[in-house]
Coordinates of C-alpha atoms and ligand atoms in Angstrom, one line a residue:
X217 CA 0.2 -0.2 0.0
X218 CA 2.5 2.6 0.8
X219 CA 4.2 2.1 -2.5
X220 CA 1.6 4.2 -4.0
X221 CA 1.7 7.1 -1.9
X222 CA 3.6 9.6 -3.7
X223 CA 4.8 11.6 -0.6
X224 CA 6.5 9.2 0.5
X225 CA 8.7 9.2 -1.8
X226 CA 12.2 10.6 -1.5
X227 CA 14.1 11.0 2.1
X228 CA 12.5 12.7 5.7
X229 CA 13.9 15.4 7.4
X230 CA 14.3 18.6 9.1
X231 CA 13.7 21.3 7.4
X232 CA 16.2 23.8 8.7
X233 CA 17.5 27.5 7.2
X234 CA 15.3 26.6 3.7
X235 CA 16.7 23.1 2.9
X236 CA 15.7 19.8 3.8
X237 CA 18.5 18.1 6.1
X238 CA 18.2 14.3 5.9
X239 CA 21.1 14.0 8.7
X240 CA 22.0 10.6 7.4
X241 CA 24.2 10.3 10.0
X242 CA 21.8 10.5 13.2
X243 CA 19.7 8.0 14.5
X244 CA 16.8 7.7 13.3
X245 CA 13.2 6.9 14.5
X246 CA 9.8 4.5 12.2
X247 CA 7.2 5.6 11.3
X248 CA 4.3 3.0 11.1
X249 CA 0.9 2.6 9.8
X250 CA -1.7 1.8 12.2
X251 CA -3.5 -0.1 11.0
X252 CA -1.0 -2.7 9.6
X253 CA 2.0 -2.1 11.8
X254 CA 3.5 -1.7 8.0
X255 CA 7.1 1.0 8.4
X256 CA 5.9 3.7 6.6
X257 CA 10.0 6.3 6.8
X258 CA 12.3 6.6 9.0
X259 CA 13.0 10.1 9.7
X260 CA 16.3 11.2 11.7
X261 CA 16.5 12.0 15.9
X262 CA 17.1 15.4 16.1
X263 CA 20.1 16.4 18.3
X264 CA 20.4 19.5 20.3
X265 CA 23.3 20.6 17.9
X266 CA 20.8 20.6 15.0
X267 CA 18.0 22.3 17.4
X268 CA 20.4 25.0 18.0
X269 CA 21.6 25.3 14.2
X270 CA 17.2 25.9 13.7
X271 CA 17.4 28.3 16.0
X272 CA 19.6 30.2 14.9
X273 CA 18.6 30.2 12.0
X274 CA 15.4 31.3 13.2
X275 CA 17.1 34.2 15.0
X276 CA 19.1 35.4 11.8
X277 CA 15.9 35.7 9.9
X278 CA 13.6 37.6 12.4
X279 CA 14.6 40.8 11.6
X280 CA 14.0 41.0 8.1
X281 CA 10.3 39.3 8.7
X282 CA 9.5 41.8 11.4
X283 CA 9.8 43.9 8.9
X284 CA 8.0 43.4 6.5
X285 CA 4.7 44.9 6.2
X286 CA 1.5 42.8 7.3
X287 CA 0.3 42.1 3.3
X288 CA 3.5 41.2 2.3
X289 CA 3.6 39.0 5.0
X290 CA 0.4 37.9 4.0
X291 CA 0.8 37.6 0.7
X292 CA 3.5 34.8 1.6
X293 CA 0.7 33.0 3.6
X294 CA -1.6 33.7 0.6
X295 CA 0.8 31.6 -2.0
X296 CA 1.7 29.0 0.6
X297 CA -1.8 28.3 0.8
X298 CA -2.9 28.1 -2.6
X299 CA -0.1 25.8 -3.2
X300 CA -1.4 23.8 -0.1
X301 CA -4.2 23.4 -1.9
X302 CA -3.2 21.6 -4.9
X303 CA -1.1 19.2 -2.6
X304 CA -3.8 18.0 -0.4
X305 CA -5.0 14.7 -2.5
X306 CA -1.4 13.7 -1.8
X307 CA -1.4 14.3 1.5
X308 CA -4.7 13.0 2.5
X309 CA -3.7 9.2 2.0
X310 CA 0.1 9.7 3.7
X311 CA -2.3 11.5 6.7
X312 CA -4.7 8.2 6.8
X313 CA -1.3 5.9 6.8
X314 CA 0.8 7.1 9.3
X315 CA -2.6 8.8 11.5
X316 CA -5.4 6.1 11.1
X317 CA -7.6 7.8 10.2
X318 CA -10.2 6.8 7.6
X319 CA -9.7 8.9 4.7
X320 CA -12.8 10.7 4.4
X321 CA -11.8 12.4 8.1
X322 CA -8.2 12.6 6.1
X323 CA -9.9 14.8 3.0
X324 CA -12.5 16.8 6.0
X325 CA -9.1 18.0 8.2
X326 CA -6.6 18.5 5.5
X327 CA -9.4 20.8 3.2
X328 CA -10.6 22.4 6.6
X329 CA -7.0 24.6 6.9
X330 CA -7.6 26.0 4.0
X331 CA -10.2 27.7 5.6
X332 CA -7.3 29.2 7.6
X333 CA -4.8 29.9 5.0
X334 CA -7.7 32.6 3.5
X335 CA -9.4 34.0 7.0
X336 CA -6.4 34.4 8.7
X337 CA -4.0 37.0 6.2
X338 CA -7.3 39.1 6.9
X339 CA -7.0 39.1 10.4
X340 CA -4.8 41.8 10.6
X341 CA -4.2 43.6 14.7
X342 CA -4.2 47.1 14.2
X343 CA -3.0 49.8 16.2
X344 CA -6.0 50.8 18.7
X345 CA -6.6 54.8 20.6
X346 CA -6.8 53.6 23.7
X347 CA -6.1 57.5 25.0
X348 CA -6.8 60.5 23.6
X349 CA -7.5 63.5 26.2
X350 CA -6.0 66.9 26.4
X351 CA -2.8 65.9 28.5
X352 CA -1.8 62.4 26.4
X353 CA -2.6 60.1 22.7
X354 CA -2.0 56.6 23.6
X355 CA -2.2 53.3 21.2
X356 CA -1.3 50.2 21.5
X357 CA 0.0 47.5 18.9
X358 CA 1.2 44.6 19.0
X359 CA 4.6 43.0 18.0
X360 CA 6.2 40.5 17.2
X361 CA 8.5 38.5 20.0
X362 CA 10.9 36.8 18.1
X363 CA 12.0 33.3 17.5
X364 CA 8.8 30.8 18.2
X365 CA 8.5 27.3 18.7
X366 CA 4.9 25.2 17.9
X367 CA 4.7 21.5 19.5
X368 CA 2.0 19.5 17.4
X369 CA 0.5 16.7 18.6
X370 CA -0.5 13.2 16.5
X371 CA -4.0 13.7 16.6
X372 CA -5.1 16.6 14.3
X373 CA -1.4 17.1 12.7
X374 CA -1.8 19.2 9.8
X375 CA -4.4 21.1 10.8
X376 CA -3.2 21.4 14.1
X377 CA 0.2 22.4 12.8
X378 CA -1.1 25.0 10.5
X379 CA -2.8 26.7 13.4
X380 CA -0.1 27.7 14.4
X381 CA 2.7 28.2 11.2
X382 CA 0.0 31.2 10.0
X383 CA -0.9 33.8 12.9
X384 CA 2.7 32.8 14.1
X385 CA 4.1 34.6 10.7
X386 CA 1.6 36.4 9.8
X387 CA 2.4 38.2 13.1
X388 CA 5.9 38.9 11.9
X389 CA 8.5 36.1 13.8
X390 CA 9.8 32.8 13.2
X391 CA 8.7 29.2 14.1
X392 CA 9.9 26.4 14.5
X393 CA 7.2 22.8 14.4
X394 CA 8.0 20.1 16.8
X395 CA 5.3 17.8 15.0
X396 CA 4.3 13.8 17.2
X397 CA 6.6 11.6 16.8
X398 CA 4.4 9.3 15.7
X399 CA 3.1 11.5 13.1
X400 CA 5.9 13.6 12.0
X401 CA 5.4 12.5 8.0
X402 CA 2.9 15.5 6.6
X403 CA 4.1 17.9 8.6
X404 CA 7.9 17.6 7.2
X405 CA 5.9 17.5 3.7
X406 CA 4.2 20.8 4.1
X407 CA 7.0 22.3 5.5
X408 CA 9.0 21.9 3.5
X409 CA 7.1 23.3 0.6
X410 CA 6.3 25.8 2.2
X411 CA 10.3 27.0 1.4
X412 CA 9.5 28.3 -1.9
X413 CA 7.1 31.2 -0.1
X414 CA 9.5 32.2 3.1
X415 CA 13.1 33.5 3.1
X416 CA 14.9 30.5 5.3
X417 CA 14.7 29.9 8.5
X418 CA 10.7 31.7 9.0
X419 CA 9.5 28.3 9.1
X420 CA 10.9 24.8 10.2
X421 CA 10.2 22.0 11.3
X422 CA 12.8 19.5 13.6
X423 CA 11.6 16.3 14.5
X424 CA 12.9 13.5 17.3
X425 CA 12.4 11.4 20.5
X426 CA 11.6 12.0 23.6
X427 CA 14.6 14.6 24.1
X428 CA 13.3 17.4 21.7
X429 CA 9.9 18.5 23.2
X430 CA 12.0 19.8 26.8
X431 CA 15.0 20.8 24.4
X432 CA 13.0 23.3 22.9
X433 CA 10.8 24.7 26.5
X434 CA 14.6 25.4 28.0
X435 CA 16.2 26.4 24.9
X436 CA 16.9 30.2 25.7
X437 CA 16.8 31.6 22.3
X438 CA 13.3 30.6 21.9
X439 CA 10.8 33.6 22.9
X440 CA 7.8 30.6 22.9
X441 CA 5.9 27.7 23.4
X442 CA 2.9 26.6 21.3
X443 CA 2.1 23.5 23.0
X444 CA -1.1 21.2 21.6
X445 CA -1.6 18.2 23.6
X446 CA -2.4 16.4 26.7
X447 CA -2.7 18.3 30.4
X448 CA 0.3 15.7 32.1
X449 CA 2.9 17.2 29.6
X450 CA 1.3 20.7 29.4
X451 CA 2.2 20.9 33.0
X452 CA 5.5 19.8 32.3
X453 CA 5.9 22.4 29.1
X454 CA 4.9 25.1 31.7
X455 CA 7.4 24.7 34.4
X456 CA 10.2 23.7 32.0
X457 CA 9.4 27.5 30.1
X458 CA 9.5 29.0 33.7
X459 CA 13.3 28.9 33.7
X460 CA 13.5 31.5 30.7
X461 CA 10.1 33.6 31.5
X462 CA 9.4 32.5 27.8
X463 CA 5.3 32.7 27.1
X464 CA 2.9 29.7 26.3
X465 CA -0.1 28.5 25.2
X466 CA -1.4 25.0 26.5
X467 CA -4.1 23.4 24.4
X468 CA -4.4 20.7 26.3
X469 CA -6.7 17.5 27.2
X470 CA -11.3 17.5 27.4
X471 CA -13.9 16.0 29.1
X472 CA -16.3 17.9 27.0
X473 CA -20.3 16.8 28.6
X474 CA -23.1 16.9 26.1
X475 CA -26.0 17.9 27.4
X476 CA -29.7 16.9 25.6
X477 CA -32.5 18.7 26.7
X478 CA -35.9 17.2 26.9
X479 CA -36.2 18.9 24.0
X480 CA -34.5 18.0 21.8
X481 CA -34.8 17.3 18.0
X482 CA -33.7 14.4 17.5
X483 CA -33.2 13.6 13.7
X484 CA -30.9 17.4 14.0
X485 CA -28.8 15.9 17.5
X486 CA -28.6 12.2 16.4
X487 CA -26.2 12.3 13.5
X488 CA -24.2 15.4 15.2
X489 CA -23.9 13.6 18.6
X490 CA -22.9 10.8 17.1
X491 CA -20.4 12.6 15.0
X492 CA -19.0 14.6 17.8
X493 CA -19.0 11.4 19.7
X494 CA -16.6 9.4 17.4
X495 CA -14.8 11.3 15.2
X496 CA -11.4 10.4 14.9
X497 CA -12.2 7.7 16.3
X498 CA -12.2 9.2 19.2
X499 CA -9.0 10.8 19.5
X500 CA -10.4 14.3 19.4
X501 CA -9.9 16.9 21.9
X502 CA -12.9 18.2 21.6
X503 CA -15.5 15.0 21.3
X504 CA -18.3 15.0 23.0
X505 CA -16.7 12.9 25.9
X506 CA -19.9 12.7 28.4
X507 CA -23.6 12.8 27.0
X508 CA -25.8 14.1 29.6
X509 CA -29.1 12.8 28.3
X510 CA -32.7 14.3 30.3
X511 CA -33.9 11.2 32.0
X512 CA -37.6 11.3 30.1
X513 CA -35.8 11.1 27.2
X514 CA -33.2 9.2 27.8
X515 CA -34.1 5.5 26.8
X516 CA -35.2 6.5 23.4
X517 CA -32.1 8.5 23.2
X518 CA -29.8 6.1 23.9
X519 CA -31.6 3.2 21.7
X520 CA -31.6 6.0 18.7
X521 CA -27.7 6.6 19.4
X522 CA -27.2 3.6 19.8
X523 CA -28.5 2.6 16.9
X524 CA -26.4 5.0 14.9
X525 CA -23.5 3.8 16.6
X526 CA -24.1 0.5 15.0
X527 CA -24.7 1.1 11.6
X528 CA -22.9 3.9 11.4
X529 CA -19.7 3.6 13.2
X530 CA -18.0 1.2 11.0
X531 CA -14.5 0.0 12.3
X532 CA -11.4 -1.1 9.8
X533 CA -8.3 -0.3 7.1
X534 CA -9.0 3.5 7.0
X535 CA -8.5 4.0 3.3
X536 CA -11.4 1.5 2.5
X537 CA -14.5 2.8 1.5
X538 CA -17.2 3.3 4.2
X539 CA -15.1 2.9 6.8
X540 CA -15.3 5.5 9.8
X541 CA -13.5 4.4 12.3
X542 CA -9.7 4.2 11.6
X543 CA -6.9 2.2 14.1
X544 CA -6.1 3.9 17.5
X545 CA -3.1 6.1 16.3
X546 CA 0.0 3.8 18.2
X547 CA 0.6 1.0 21.2
X548 CA 0.4 3.7 24.8
X549 CA -2.2 5.3 23.4
X550 CA -4.2 2.0 22.4
X551 CA -3.0 0.3 26.0
X552 CA -4.2 3.3 28.1
X553 CA -8.1 2.7 25.7
X554 CA -8.2 -1.1 27.0
X555 CA -7.5 0.3 30.4
X556 CA -11.6 1.7 29.8
X557 CA -12.7 -0.4 28.2
X558 CA -10.9 -3.1 31.2
X559 CA -12.6 -0.8 33.9
X560 CA -16.1 -1.1 32.5
X561 CA -16.0 -4.5 32.6
X562 CA -14.8 -5.7 35.4
X563 CA -17.2 -3.3 37.4
X564 CA -20.4 -4.6 35.2
X565 CA -21.0 -1.4 34.0
X566 CA -23.7 -1.9 31.1
X567 CA -23.4 -0.9 27.3
X568 CA -25.6 0.2 24.5
X569 CA -23.4 -0.4 21.7
X570 CA -19.4 -2.0 21.4
X571 CA -18.3 -3.0 24.5
X572 CA -14.7 -4.9 23.6
X573 CA -12.0 -3.1 22.7
X574 CA -11.6 -5.1 19.8
X575 CA -13.6 -6.7 17.6
X576 CA -10.6 -8.8 15.5
X577 CA -8.5 -9.0 18.2
X578 CA -5.7 -8.0 15.7
X579 CA -3.9 -4.3 14.8
X580 CA -4.7 -1.3 17.2
X581 CA -8.4 -1.4 16.5
X582 CA -10.8 -0.8 19.1
X583 CA -14.6 -0.9 18.7
X584 CA -17.4 2.2 19.0
X585 CA -19.1 2.1 22.6
X586 CA -21.7 3.5 24.7
X587 CA -21.8 3.4 28.6
X588 CA -25.4 2.8 30.0
X589 CA -25.5 5.6 32.9
X590 CA -22.0 5.0 34.8
X591 CA -21.3 6.3 38.5
X592 CA -20.0 10.1 38.5
X593 CA -16.7 8.8 40.4
X594 CA -16.6 6.1 37.6
X595 CA -12.8 6.0 35.5
X596 CA -15.5 6.8 32.3
X597 CA -17.0 9.3 33.6
X598 CA -14.2 11.5 34.5
X599 CA -10.5 10.9 32.7
X600 CA -10.2 11.2 29.2
X601 CA -9.6 8.8 27.8
X602 CA -9.0 9.9 23.8
X603 CA -10.7 6.6 22.2
X604 CA -14.2 6.1 21.1
X605 CA -15.8 5.3 24.1
X606 CA -18.9 7.4 25.4
X607 CA -20.4 7.5 28.8
X608 CA -24.2 8.4 28.8
X609 CA -25.9 9.7 31.7
X610 CA -29.0 10.3 33.2
X611 CA -29.8 14.3 34.7
X612 CA -32.9 15.5 35.7
X613 CA -33.1 19.2 37.6
X614 CA -30.1 21.4 35.1
X615 CA -29.2 23.1 38.7
X616 CA -27.5 19.8 40.2
X617 CA -26.7 18.6 36.4
X618 CA -24.5 21.8 35.7
X619 CA -22.7 21.1 39.3
X620 CA -22.3 17.8 37.9
X621 CA -20.2 19.2 34.5
X622 CA -18.6 21.5 36.5
X623 CA -17.1 20.1 38.7
X624 CA -14.3 18.4 35.9
X625 CA -11.3 19.4 36.0
X626 CA -11.6 20.3 32.6
X627 CA -12.9 22.8 30.7
X628 CA -12.5 22.3 26.6
X629 CA -15.9 22.2 24.6
X630 CA -19.4 21.8 26.0
X631 CA -22.4 21.2 23.7
X632 CA -26.0 22.2 24.6
X633 CA -28.8 20.7 22.5
X634 CA -32.1 22.3 22.3
X635 CA -35.2 23.4 20.5
X636 CA -35.6 25.7 23.3
X637 CA -32.9 28.5 21.6
X638 CA -33.3 30.8 25.0
X639 CA -33.0 28.0 27.6
X640 CA -30.2 26.6 25.8
X641 CA -28.1 29.6 25.5
X642 CA -28.6 30.4 29.0
X643 CA -27.3 27.0 30.1
X644 CA -24.2 27.2 27.8
X645 CA -22.9 30.3 29.9
X646 CA -23.1 28.7 33.2
X647 CA -20.9 26.3 31.5
X648 CA -17.2 25.9 33.2
X649 CA -15.6 25.7 29.3
X650 CA -13.5 27.7 26.8
X651 CA -16.5 27.0 24.1
X652 CA -20.0 26.4 23.9
X653 CA -21.7 25.1 21.1
X654 CA -25.7 25.0 20.7
X655 CA -27.6 22.6 18.7
X656 CA -24.2 22.0 16.6
X657 CA -21.0 19.8 16.7
X658 CA -18.1 21.4 17.3
X659 CA -17.3 23.3 14.5
X660 CA -13.6 26.0 14.8
X661 CA -12.8 28.5 12.5
X662 CA -10.5 30.9 12.6
X663 CA -11.7 33.7 14.0
X664 CA -13.7 32.4 16.7
X665 CA -11.1 31.9 19.5
X666 CA -10.8 28.4 21.2
X667 CA -9.0 27.7 24.0
X668 CA -9.5 25.4 27.4
X669 CA -9.7 26.7 31.0
X670 CA -9.3 24.8 34.1
X671 CA -6.5 21.4 33.3
X672 CA -8.0 21.7 30.1
X673 CA -5.1 24.9 29.2
X674 CA -3.9 28.7 28.9
X675 CA -4.1 31.1 26.3
X676 CA -5.9 30.1 22.8
X677 CA -6.2 30.3 18.9
X678 CA -7.3 31.3 16.8
X679 CA -9.3 34.9 16.9
X680 CA -7.5 38.5 17.7
X681 CA -6.8 37.1 20.5
X682 CA -5.3 34.1 19.3
X683 CA -3.2 36.7 16.9
X684 CA -2.3 38.2 20.2
X685 CA -0.9 35.7 21.9
X686 CA 2.4 35.6 19.1
X687 CA 3.0 38.8 19.8
X688 CA 4.4 41.6 23.2
X689 CA 1.4 44.3 23.7
X690 CA 3.1 47.9 23.0
X691 CA 1.9 50.9 23.8
X692 CA 3.0 54.5 23.0
X693 CA 1.6 57.4 24.9
X694 CA 2.6 60.6 23.9
X695 CA 2.7 63.4 25.6
X696 CA 0.2 67.0 23.8
Ligands
NAD87 P1 1.0 14.3 24.4 O1 1.1 15.4 25.3 O2 1.5 12.9 24.6 O3 2.4 14.6 23.3 C1 1.9 16.1 22.5 C2 3.2 16.6 22.2 O4 4.1 17.1 22.9 C3 4.2 15.5 21.2 O5 5.2 16.6 19.6 C4 5.3 14.9 21.8 O6 6.2 14.6 20.9 C5 5.6 16.2 22.5 N1 5.9 15.9 24.4 C6 6.0 15.3 24.4 N2 6.7 15.7 26.0 C7 6.8 16.5 26.0 C8 7.7 17.3 27.1 N3 7.9 16.9 28.8 N4 7.8 18.5 26.8 C9 7.7 19.0 25.8 N5 6.8 18.6 24.8 C10 6.9 17.7 25.4 O7 -0.5 14.7 23.9 P2 -1.0 13.7 22.4 O8 -1.3 12.4 23.3 O9 0.2 13.9 20.9 O10 -2.3 13.9 22.4 C11 -3.1 13.7 22.8 C12 -4.0 14.8 23.7 O11 -3.6 16.1 23.5 C13 -4.9 14.9 24.4 O12 -5.3 14.9 25.8 C14 -6.0 16.2 23.3 O13 -6.9 16.2 24.1 C15 -4.8 16.7 23.6 N6 -5.4 18.0 22.5 C16 -5.5 19.2 22.3 C17 -5.9 20.0 21.8 C18 -6.7 21.5 22.5 O14 -6.8 21.7 21.3 N7 -7.1 21.9 22.8 C19 -6.1 19.6 20.9 C20 -5.5 18.2 19.8 C21 -5.5 17.0 21.3

């Protein structure tokens, strides 16, 4: 299968100072297909000296890039975006091969990115007059920070990388990307292609093993780290960044509640909640990870959702047509997900759909599973599985429900489903999270800020606030 993937031909490596560095003498890391175990490619492991080289190139490129106008930087991003669009058909099979997501989901991820290429260049951060009285005029403006780094997870390697590169370079920074060691291939090819549109050193990628992330977060030459990943690693990133007082943005884990009120429109809600619960085999930060259903419709709703799981959640080779649920991306994560299945089984909780982690016993697959009203303090109710196993809960009283929802350590996203928009909107305002969708599964947009509270993160991506996160706020006060 891998022989038919065009972007696998040619070597992989770091992209430093405008060039692909295949580092032939370096130790290497294997990248395998999680659906089959097939070896796809190997990538060099970045050592400390190679990271230093990338930081030096980024620092050298910074002054000239900073001094370009927003329009010039936006033009480079737009041109890169046009080229990116032409490469989507080749990226899709590579993304499925290294990440394991069904072809349709790879299609969605690869195409979703184009919205960022188109919208973000139009979102210039303008100078604002904040004071203009008889004594003084004061303006605020946003200036770039310098050399930045983006640390990317394996679940949406393209989208989450581009979310960092575009705002970083638009605001005048230079950026070094570190992909997940499980999914570096698309990221390398995309950054390699970007070199045609940016001066050397503006956009770079380094790939490596577990040492590389900490080297980046502690590096004295890097002024900001934008990190997307687990809450556990996010805490390590924050601690490490504190030594050099570098800025950081943390986009971390979640346990998104999905509230299904008694007056929900079943026909509209079921397909969307099904997608929200199973997107990317449950390996999505904003998947619906605990579904609260009003007691009066619990039976009817759970049967309808279980039906959607049984009919639609087709598990298998992600390259095959009709498959929606590809494998879990890596062995470590598969083991983690299996612990949730084991816990549900050993505690004797009932399931509506699925129940056993694998149907066939081979590969890194997990069977989409709905758990019937487990206790609020159970593992599946409290922790993030990051796999296709989702609990349904009954609720009667909204005030009580709000306490249950907000008692989570997480606060990333949430959704509320009701035909009464006023009631749903009022409830949404009381949820502790970075974002709430009313009558919609997770939809993200370049203009809408996205970030979490509590253990789900600090800061945000997207929107003007996301752009501001890559900048120093600069106030200028002129006496009259
Ligand atoms: P992870 O924390 O294991 O790894 C994320 C990245 O950090 C990888 O590139 C990894 O190599 C790197 N890393 C590992 N240790 C590091 C260290 N000590 N210092 C610096 N970098 C280090 O996360 P993952 O398993 O790749 O991703 C899954 C998690 O990411 C889930 O919890 C999910 O909810 C979260 N996530 C959050 C968002 C969001 O926007 N909030 C989006 C996607 C995923």
